[in-house]
Every structure is written in C-alpha cells, then in structure tokens.
Short mmCIF file of C-alpha atoms and ligand atoms in Angstrom, two decimals:
data_model
loop_
_atom_site.label_atom_id
_atom_site.label_comp_id
_atom_site.label_asym_id
_atom_site.label_seq_id
_atom_site.Cartn_x
_atom_site.Cartn_y
_atom_site.Cartn_z
CA MET A 214 19.82 -17.31 -57.58
CA LYS A 215 22.87 -15.17 -56.99
CA PRO A 216 22.05 -11.51 -57.76
CA SER A 217 25.24 -11.29 -59.82
CA HIS A 218 23.96 -14.10 -62.06
CA HIS A 219 20.82 -12.11 -62.71
CA LEU A 220 22.82 -9.16 -63.98
CA GLU A 221 25.25 -11.32 -65.95
CA ILE A 222 22.44 -13.16 -67.71
CA LYS A 223 20.73 -9.88 -68.58
CA THR A 224 23.98 -8.50 -69.96
CA LEU A 225 24.66 -11.62 -72.04
CA LEU A 226 21.11 -11.78 -73.40
CA ALA A 227 21.14 -8.05 -74.21
CA HIS A 228 24.35 -8.56 -76.17
CA LEU A 229 22.84 -11.49 -78.07
CA TRP A 230 19.70 -9.47 -78.85
CA ASN A 231 21.63 -6.42 -80.07
CA ASP A 232 23.82 -8.55 -82.31
CA TYR A 233 20.80 -10.44 -83.67
CA ALA A 234 18.66 -7.31 -84.17
CA ALA A 235 21.49 -5.61 -86.08
CA MET A 236 21.51 -8.54 -88.52
CA THR A 237 17.74 -9.01 -88.62
CA PRO A 238 16.00 -5.74 -89.55
CA GLN A 239 12.60 -7.48 -89.39
CA ALA A 240 12.96 -8.24 -85.67
CA ASN A 241 12.71 -4.66 -84.46
CA HIS A 242 10.05 -3.92 -87.08
CA ILE A 243 7.85 -6.82 -85.95
CA GLN A 244 8.35 -5.85 -82.31
CA GLY A 245 7.17 -2.35 -83.23
CA LEU A 246 4.05 -3.75 -84.95
CA LEU A 247 3.21 -5.85 -81.88
CA ARG A 248 3.75 -2.91 -79.52
CA GLU A 249 1.45 -0.74 -81.66
CA ARG A 250 -1.27 -3.29 -80.86
CA GLY A 251 -0.55 -2.80 -77.19
CA GLU A 252 1.34 -6.04 -76.76
CA THR A 253 4.12 -6.56 -74.28
CA PHE A 254 5.91 -9.88 -74.54
CA VAL A 255 8.83 -12.01 -73.51
CA ASN A 256 11.14 -14.35 -75.37
CA ASP A 257 10.41 -18.07 -75.37
CA HIS A 258 13.88 -19.11 -76.50
CA ILE A 259 17.07 -18.10 -78.23
CA ALA A 260 18.65 -20.50 -80.74
CA LEU A 261 22.40 -20.72 -81.23
CA ARG A 262 24.27 -22.70 -83.87
CA THR A 263 27.73 -24.22 -84.00
CA PHE A 264 29.90 -27.00 -85.43
CA ASN A 265 30.56 -30.14 -83.35
CA ILE A 266 34.31 -29.44 -83.33
CA ALA A 267 35.98 -29.48 -79.92
CA PRO A 268 36.95 -25.84 -79.33
CA ILE A 269 33.54 -24.49 -80.32
CA ASN A 270 31.09 -27.39 -79.93
CA LEU A 271 27.72 -27.47 -78.17
CA SER A 272 29.27 -28.23 -74.76
CA VAL A 273 31.60 -25.24 -75.07
CA LEU A 274 28.70 -22.93 -75.88
CA ALA A 275 26.51 -24.41 -73.16
CA ALA A 276 29.15 -23.86 -70.45
CA PRO A 277 28.55 -20.13 -69.90
CA PHE A 278 24.80 -20.76 -69.54
CA LEU A 279 25.32 -23.64 -67.10
CA ASP A 280 27.68 -21.37 -65.11
CA LEU A 281 24.83 -18.87 -64.87
CA GLY A 282 22.43 -21.43 -63.43
CA TYR A 283 20.74 -22.75 -66.57
CA VAL A 284 19.87 -26.47 -66.50
CA LEU A 285 19.55 -29.06 -69.26
CA THR A 286 15.93 -29.79 -70.23
CA GLY A 287 16.24 -31.95 -73.33
CA GLU A 288 18.34 -33.50 -76.10
CA TYR A 289 17.22 -33.67 -79.71
CA HIS A 290 18.35 -35.51 -82.82
CA PHE A 291 17.70 -34.25 -86.32
CA PRO A 292 18.96 -37.09 -88.54
CA GLU A 293 17.79 -35.45 -91.75
CA LYS A 294 19.65 -32.23 -91.01
CA LYS A 295 22.55 -34.07 -89.33
CA LEU A 296 22.22 -32.03 -86.17
CA PHE A 297 22.26 -32.66 -82.47
CA ALA A 298 20.79 -30.15 -80.03
CA LYS A 299 20.19 -29.50 -76.36
CA SER A 300 17.82 -27.14 -74.59
CA PHE A 301 18.37 -25.33 -71.34
CA SER A 302 16.04 -23.44 -69.01
CA HIS A 303 16.70 -21.12 -66.12
CA PRO A 304 14.98 -22.31 -62.93
CA SER A 305 13.92 -18.74 -62.09
CA GLY A 306 11.62 -18.77 -65.13
CA GLU A 307 12.67 -15.18 -65.73
CA PHE A 308 14.84 -15.77 -68.76
CA PRO A 309 14.32 -17.30 -72.20
CA ARG A 310 15.22 -20.94 -72.81
CA ILE A 311 18.46 -21.52 -74.71
CA PHE A 312 18.47 -23.97 -77.62
CA ILE A 313 21.91 -24.91 -78.94
CA SER A 314 22.43 -27.11 -81.99
CA GLU A 315 25.65 -28.45 -83.49
CA LEU A 316 26.27 -29.75 -87.00
CA LEU A 317 27.54 -33.34 -87.08
CA THR A 318 30.38 -32.54 -89.47
CA GLU A 319 31.71 -36.12 -89.74
CA GLU A 320 28.48 -37.05 -91.52
CA PHE A 321 29.39 -34.79 -94.45
CA SER A 322 32.01 -35.01 -97.22
CA GLU A 323 35.76 -34.85 -96.55
CA LYS A 324 35.74 -31.55 -98.39
CA LEU A 325 33.21 -29.99 -96.04
CA GLN A 326 35.05 -31.34 -93.01
CA THR A 327 38.36 -29.89 -94.23
CA THR A 328 36.78 -26.49 -94.94
CA VAL A 329 35.12 -26.34 -91.53
CA LYS A 330 38.32 -27.42 -89.73
CA GLU A 331 40.24 -24.68 -91.54
CA ILE A 332 37.72 -22.05 -90.43
CA VAL A 333 37.82 -23.23 -86.82
CA ALA A 334 41.66 -23.36 -86.86
CA ARG A 335 41.68 -19.63 -87.65
CA LEU A 336 39.97 -18.79 -84.35
CA PRO A 337 42.16 -17.61 -81.45
CA LYS A 338 43.69 -20.49 -79.49
CA ASN A 339 41.93 -21.41 -76.21
CA ILE A 340 38.84 -19.41 -77.10
CA THR A 341 36.05 -19.86 -74.55
CA GLY A 342 32.33 -20.28 -75.08
CA LYS A 343 31.71 -16.92 -73.47
CA GLN A 344 34.17 -15.20 -75.80
CA LEU A 345 32.51 -16.85 -78.80
CA LEU A 346 29.16 -15.51 -77.67
CA LEU A 347 30.37 -12.02 -76.84
CA VAL A 348 32.96 -11.23 -79.52
CA GLN A 349 31.60 -11.98 -82.99
CA SER A 350 34.64 -10.34 -84.62
CA PHE A 351 36.76 -13.39 -83.69
CA TRP A 352 35.05 -15.34 -86.47
CA PRO A 353 37.24 -15.35 -89.61
CA LYS A 354 35.75 -14.09 -92.86
CA VAL A 355 35.17 -16.74 -95.52
CA THR A 356 35.08 -16.24 -99.27
CA HIS A 357 31.76 -16.26 -101.10
CA GLU A 358 33.04 -19.33 -102.99
CA THR A 359 33.47 -21.22 -99.70
CA TYR A 360 29.98 -20.16 -98.64
CA ARG A 361 28.49 -21.38 -101.92
CA GLU A 362 30.38 -24.67 -101.77
CA LEU A 363 29.19 -25.39 -98.24
CA GLN A 364 25.65 -24.40 -99.24
CA GLU A 365 25.58 -27.25 -101.75
CA GLU A 366 25.89 -29.72 -98.87
CA SER A 367 24.38 -27.91 -95.94
CA GLU A 368 22.58 -24.57 -95.62
CA TYR A 369 23.38 -24.72 -91.93
CA ALA A 370 27.15 -25.08 -92.57
CA ALA A 371 27.08 -22.21 -95.07
CA TRP A 372 25.17 -19.94 -92.67
CA LEU A 373 27.56 -20.73 -89.84
CA SER A 374 30.67 -20.25 -92.00
CA ALA A 375 29.57 -16.74 -92.95
CA PHE A 376 28.02 -15.49 -89.72
CA GLY A 377 29.96 -17.46 -87.13
CA VAL A 378 28.72 -18.60 -83.75
CA ARG A 379 25.83 -16.32 -82.93
CA THR A 380 22.08 -16.27 -82.48
CA ASN A 381 20.16 -17.76 -85.38
CA HIS A 382 16.77 -16.67 -84.08
CA PHE A 383 14.95 -15.18 -81.17
CA THR A 384 11.50 -16.54 -80.46
CA VAL A 385 8.61 -14.54 -79.06
CA SER A 386 6.52 -16.39 -76.50
CA ALA A 387 3.04 -16.38 -78.05
CA ASN A 388 1.76 -17.26 -74.56
CA SER A 389 2.76 -13.77 -73.47
CA LEU A 390 0.72 -12.10 -76.24
CA HIS A 391 -2.92 -11.30 -75.45
CA THR A 392 -4.48 -9.84 -78.62
CA PHE A 393 -4.25 -13.03 -80.70
CA GLY A 394 -6.42 -16.02 -79.96
CA ASN A 395 -3.96 -18.50 -81.46
CA LEU A 396 -0.86 -18.84 -83.61
CA LYS A 397 -2.92 -18.83 -86.80
CA SER A 398 -4.23 -15.37 -86.06
CA LEU A 399 -0.71 -14.16 -85.24
CA ASN A 400 0.51 -15.63 -88.55
CA GLY A 401 -2.29 -13.81 -90.38
CA PHE A 402 -1.20 -10.56 -88.74
CA LEU A 403 2.42 -11.06 -89.83
CA GLU A 404 1.38 -11.91 -93.38
CA SER A 405 -0.95 -8.91 -93.58
CA ASN A 406 2.10 -6.82 -92.70
CA GLY A 407 4.05 -8.23 -95.63
CA TYR A 408 6.00 -11.01 -93.95
CA CYS A 409 6.36 -14.40 -95.58
CA LEU A 410 6.28 -17.35 -93.26
CA ASN A 411 8.26 -20.54 -93.42
CA GLY A 412 6.66 -23.89 -94.14
CA GLY A 413 4.63 -23.41 -97.32
CA LEU A 414 1.08 -24.58 -96.65
CA LYS A 415 1.99 -25.88 -93.21
CA LYS A 416 2.90 -22.66 -91.46
CA ILE A 417 2.49 -24.04 -87.95
CA GLN A 418 5.02 -26.68 -86.91
CA GLY A 419 4.27 -28.95 -83.98
CA SER A 420 0.82 -29.32 -82.45
CA GLU A 421 -1.19 -29.08 -79.27
CA GLU A 422 -0.66 -32.86 -78.87
CA LEU A 423 3.09 -32.25 -78.89
CA PHE A 424 2.52 -29.33 -76.44
CA LEU A 425 4.35 -26.88 -78.69
CA GLU A 426 3.38 -24.97 -81.82
CA GLN A 427 5.82 -22.74 -83.66
CA SER A 428 5.91 -20.58 -86.74
CA SER A 429 8.65 -18.41 -88.17
CA THR A 430 9.27 -15.73 -90.74
CA LEU A 431 11.60 -16.30 -93.65
CA ALA A 432 15.06 -14.97 -92.85
CA SER A 433 15.99 -11.40 -93.68
CA GLU A 434 18.36 -10.84 -96.58
CA ILE A 435 21.21 -8.51 -95.69
CA PRO A 436 24.40 -7.34 -97.40
CA TRP A 437 27.25 -9.40 -95.94
CA GLU A 438 30.97 -8.78 -96.22
CA PHE A 439 32.89 -11.88 -97.26
CA ALA A 440 36.68 -12.22 -97.44
CA ASN A 441 38.56 -10.00 -99.93
CA GLY A 442 36.11 -7.13 -99.34
CA VAL A 443 33.32 -8.74 -101.38
CA THR A 444 29.85 -7.77 -100.14
CA LEU A 445 26.83 -9.75 -101.31
CA PRO A 446 23.26 -10.16 -100.06
CA ILE A 447 22.58 -13.38 -98.15
CA ARG A 448 19.89 -14.51 -95.76
CA SER A 449 20.68 -13.94 -92.11
CA CYS A 450 18.25 -14.67 -89.31
CA TYR A 451 14.54 -15.16 -88.80
CA TYR A 452 12.02 -14.37 -86.10
CA GLU A 453 10.05 -17.16 -84.48
CA PHE A 454 6.87 -17.49 -82.40
CA ALA A 455 6.16 -20.31 -79.99
CA LEU A 456 2.94 -21.28 -78.26
CA ARG A 457 3.27 -23.77 -75.42
CA TYR A 458 0.57 -25.96 -73.94
CA PRO A 459 0.32 -27.30 -70.39
CA VAL A 460 1.55 -30.83 -69.82
CA PRO A 461 -1.50 -32.94 -68.86
CA GLY A 462 -1.97 -33.35 -65.12
CA THR A 463 0.07 -30.25 -64.36
CA TRP A 464 -0.32 -26.49 -64.56
CA GLU A 465 3.15 -26.25 -66.06
CA LEU A 466 3.66 -25.36 -69.70
CA TYR A 467 5.75 -27.84 -71.70
CA ASP A 468 9.39 -26.78 -71.34
CA GLY A 469 11.08 -28.76 -74.10
CA PHE A 470 11.24 -28.78 -77.88
CA VAL A 471 9.99 -31.07 -80.62
CA SER A 472 12.52 -32.43 -83.11
CA GLN A 473 9.91 -33.06 -85.77
CA SER A 474 8.93 -29.41 -85.64
CA ALA A 475 12.44 -28.00 -85.47
CA ASP A 476 13.51 -30.02 -88.53
CA ARG A 477 11.11 -27.94 -90.59
CA ILE A 478 11.92 -24.68 -88.84
CA PHE A 479 15.61 -25.10 -89.68
CA GLU A 480 14.58 -24.75 -93.30
CA SER A 481 13.53 -21.14 -92.95
CA THR A 482 17.05 -19.88 -93.61
CA HIS A 483 17.25 -21.85 -96.84
CA SER A 484 17.73 -19.78 -99.95
CA GLY A 485 15.51 -21.81 -102.30
CA ASP A 486 12.13 -20.74 -101.01
CA TYR A 487 13.14 -17.21 -100.22
CA GLN A 488 10.62 -14.47 -100.79
CA LYS A 489 11.25 -10.92 -99.76
CA ALA A 490 9.26 -9.58 -96.85
CA SER A 491 8.30 -5.95 -97.37
NI1 NI B 130 13.45 -22.02 -82.33
#
C-alpha cells in the first residue's frame, strides 16, 4: 500500500467519524462506557447511504474508496426496502469495511422520484464522490413537509433528504472487544446503560450459521434545521455492533454482509418504534 493512501484513508475516515459523532451523541457516550470497562476496539464497518441517481449514486461514492485501494467484497439486494448495496474491504485489514447502499428510486411513486430529482439537481454541477463525502454543506436543505412526505413512502428517502450523503452508522467490531463473551452480553450492557436496541424481541440479526451477528441501538433524536429556518427533532444515526465468525475451513473471519440481517437493521432509524435512550 502506498504510504500516502494510508494517510488519506485515515483523514477521510476521521472526517466521517467526526461528522457522524456530531450527529449521534450516543456514539461518543457508548465509546466512553466501553473504555471505562477497559475496552479498546476497532470499527467493523461504516455504512453510507445515497440515491441511485447518476451524479451521486453508489458507484460515485465507491470511487474514492476504490482509488484508495479498497476492493469490492459483495453485492446485496434488499427487495423489501428497495435497496441495492455493495461492500468494500481494504486488503491491509487495517481499516473498517465500507458498506454503501443506494435507494432504487424508480421503484417508488412519480412524486417521490420528482422530489428526489429536484434535491439532487440543487447540488453543485460535476460534484465528485469525494466532495460529497467531505463537504456535507453541499446538500440542500429540504422543508419538513418534504421530509414528512418522503417518510410516508420510505424512511430511507426521508433520512437521506434531510441529512444528505453521509454516514448512517459506524459499527464496532465485537471481535475486538474482550470483556463480553458474546453479543447478547454486550446488548445487556447497552440496555443496562439505558439504550434501546433495534429489533424488538429479536435483538441479534444474522447468526453464527451466516457467519455474522449484528445488533444496533435505536437512532439518536437530534434537533435538525430544515429549510426556512425550521428546526425540529428527528432521528439521525445509530450505533451498531458486529460479531464475525470464521468461514469453515479457514482461519479468516467472514468478510461480507447478510442481506436478511441488514433488512432488519435498516429499520432502526424508523420513527415508529422509537424510544428515547437515556
Ligand atoms: Ni451496518
């Protein structure tokens, strides 16, 4: 790996973390709780969201990561959520995986498609994937009415319209934690500290048989400034935890993702089941 790549990746990831942490008060708080237990940990993956519209689609967002040496590790279809996604890993193993999903806008109403196209048309011409990732202020502000209208069809579209292209969640690698025997015990720790987890009774998505187990907190609610200076509380981002299992016959941990699991995880930014974490 080129040494310059190393620095560039670190700089990009640090930017993504700072932006995410500023919107997700629980992330730094949970990190603090884990550190108090003596844990040190790394990130398993970072999830980014976008619309499948040419100037900002998945390929555009993937380009800066591919330029920095990341390689494609999987493609995923979420028919229920109308999403397509790809995962990328860095061969050095030193950096978190990148998971990028895009909303298949043509599968929604004409109204949604028109709204989304209007938002994208307000972005600077010839914007690059790297600019989208680094300069969140490019994203135009939408009205709360637009947000609510999109929410009726797709929570994902509403989230993206308000927050723009940015990190939806960071995921702690549970494999790098050493004071919890399993994900269930980690979940118990989070709940005992006042955090509500996604998934109702099924708090762990995926399974050992699928080589990946994940759980996530419900997204933080933060005051968000919409167009016309209107500020209202909406749910921003969540924090996720992933435990990977070795692929049989190898010593390597599974490197991909599980669509079945992610379909449920996507629901943790939904407003319906929201409960405040203290
Ligand atoms: Ni994830």
